[in-house]
């Protein structure tokens, strides 16, 4: 088998890259470890920056998102039960779109398959070779048979636990990492949202986030310890905890309903630098992850592959290599700003067990400053709706 770009992973990064390349007349094959059913059902992110919405629309997969996505012009901050609105439209003239990652994934898979795009689901034992030379190859097993895909470039879009980053010699990578002493317990429920906008709640019992996926489905998160047992969290306990942390009128008005899914998300900040090794390009969670408080993970994956698709298009149309050479530096500028924002939102809104009380007081002062200062809210809004793509992106 041969193709121009071999892509490992059919998350948002791999799927969108393949779609953007297709629109440029560049061939790609995706190798995905999981089944289509599994990939389409994975519950994850839900907040799309305007830039992400634009890229998906330009990629020809924006139709359902424009009909079903919920445009949010602000968020609510709840501090000890009191709500404060951050008005994105008034502060920075922007908005975000709430549209589940599952839906983005389905739209991309449908678009790829409708155009005869090649996605090899349930590709096992994927290994990558020769990316430091000019004949990269991807070996894998499918239906019990060993296979090899020869390509010009490999895109490592295989997420945090994938094989591509781990195939790079350790000495060639610099890892930056911060692990937080808490996790999120998430629950997707058949219940209408209590609020038109997301509510980020600081409370002495811990952080809570009220969000939604549609007018009929809510997505709830509460801060918990990293080693919790899911069985210890029946639905009622999660509702009670959420109510306690949201407080006030929101807690009283909260509609409840049956849960559809529950899961833990560990909280970690991670960047592997650089994002390119010869003919291997890492994109999305394969290169960096953020705690979900800033809603940046999916958006960064989209920003990376936008840069990569442009670099590959320039290479194939005119032989230019400069955009591929600057790929890592270009992406990392945005990545580090999203790292900073995600770390800041996480640090400001969570309780840190066993911390110096001085730090707790500074945290409360930070929140007090934020809810009382237009300048501070403007900085939050600018980052939350998404920093503009730079010219070279
Ligand atoms: C539980 C959870 C909750 C999250 N919540 C939010 C949120 O609320 N907001 C937000 O912005 N972000 C959130 N994120 C982050 C966001 O979902 C990710 O940033 C996004 O999925 C990144 O897309 P990706 O394509 O880079 O990686 P992924 O979506 O991880 O896709 C990688 C793909 O590669 C495949 N793969 C892995 N290893 C191999 C292999 N060896 N061979 C072949 N295929 C392989 C995987 O099966 C997967 O399909 C969350 C992440 C998790 C894990």
PDB file of C-alpha atoms in Angstrom, residues 23 77 83 90 97 121 132 172 177 180 226 277 376:
ATOM      1  CA  UNK A  23      -9.708  19.275  -0.452  1.00  0.00           C
ATOM      2  CA  UNK A  77     -18.936  32.357  36.921  1.00  0.00           C
ATOM      3  CA  UNK A  83     -23.477  34.301  39.583  1.00  0.00           C
ATOM      4  CA  UNK A  90     -19.675  42.985  24.798  1.00  0.00           C
ATOM      5  CA  UNK A  97     -20.307  27.240  19.725  1.00  0.00           C
ATOM      6  CA  UNK A 121     -10.553   1.057  11.677  1.00  0.00           C
ATOM      7  CA  UNK A 132      14.114  10.260   9.973  1.00  0.00           C
ATOM      8  CA  UNK A 172      15.153  14.368  20.749  1.00  0.00           C
ATOM      9  CA  UNK A 177       4.469  18.437  32.439  1.00  0.00           C
ATOM     10  CA  UNK A 180      -2.861  18.377  39.201  1.00  0.00           C
ATOM     11  CA  UNK A 226      -7.697  11.451  41.165  1.00  0.00           C
ATOM     12  CA  UNK A 277      11.009  14.922  13.642  1.00  0.00           C
ATOM     13  CA  UNK A 376      -9.695  41.039  33.721  1.00  0.00           C
TER      14      UNK A 376
END
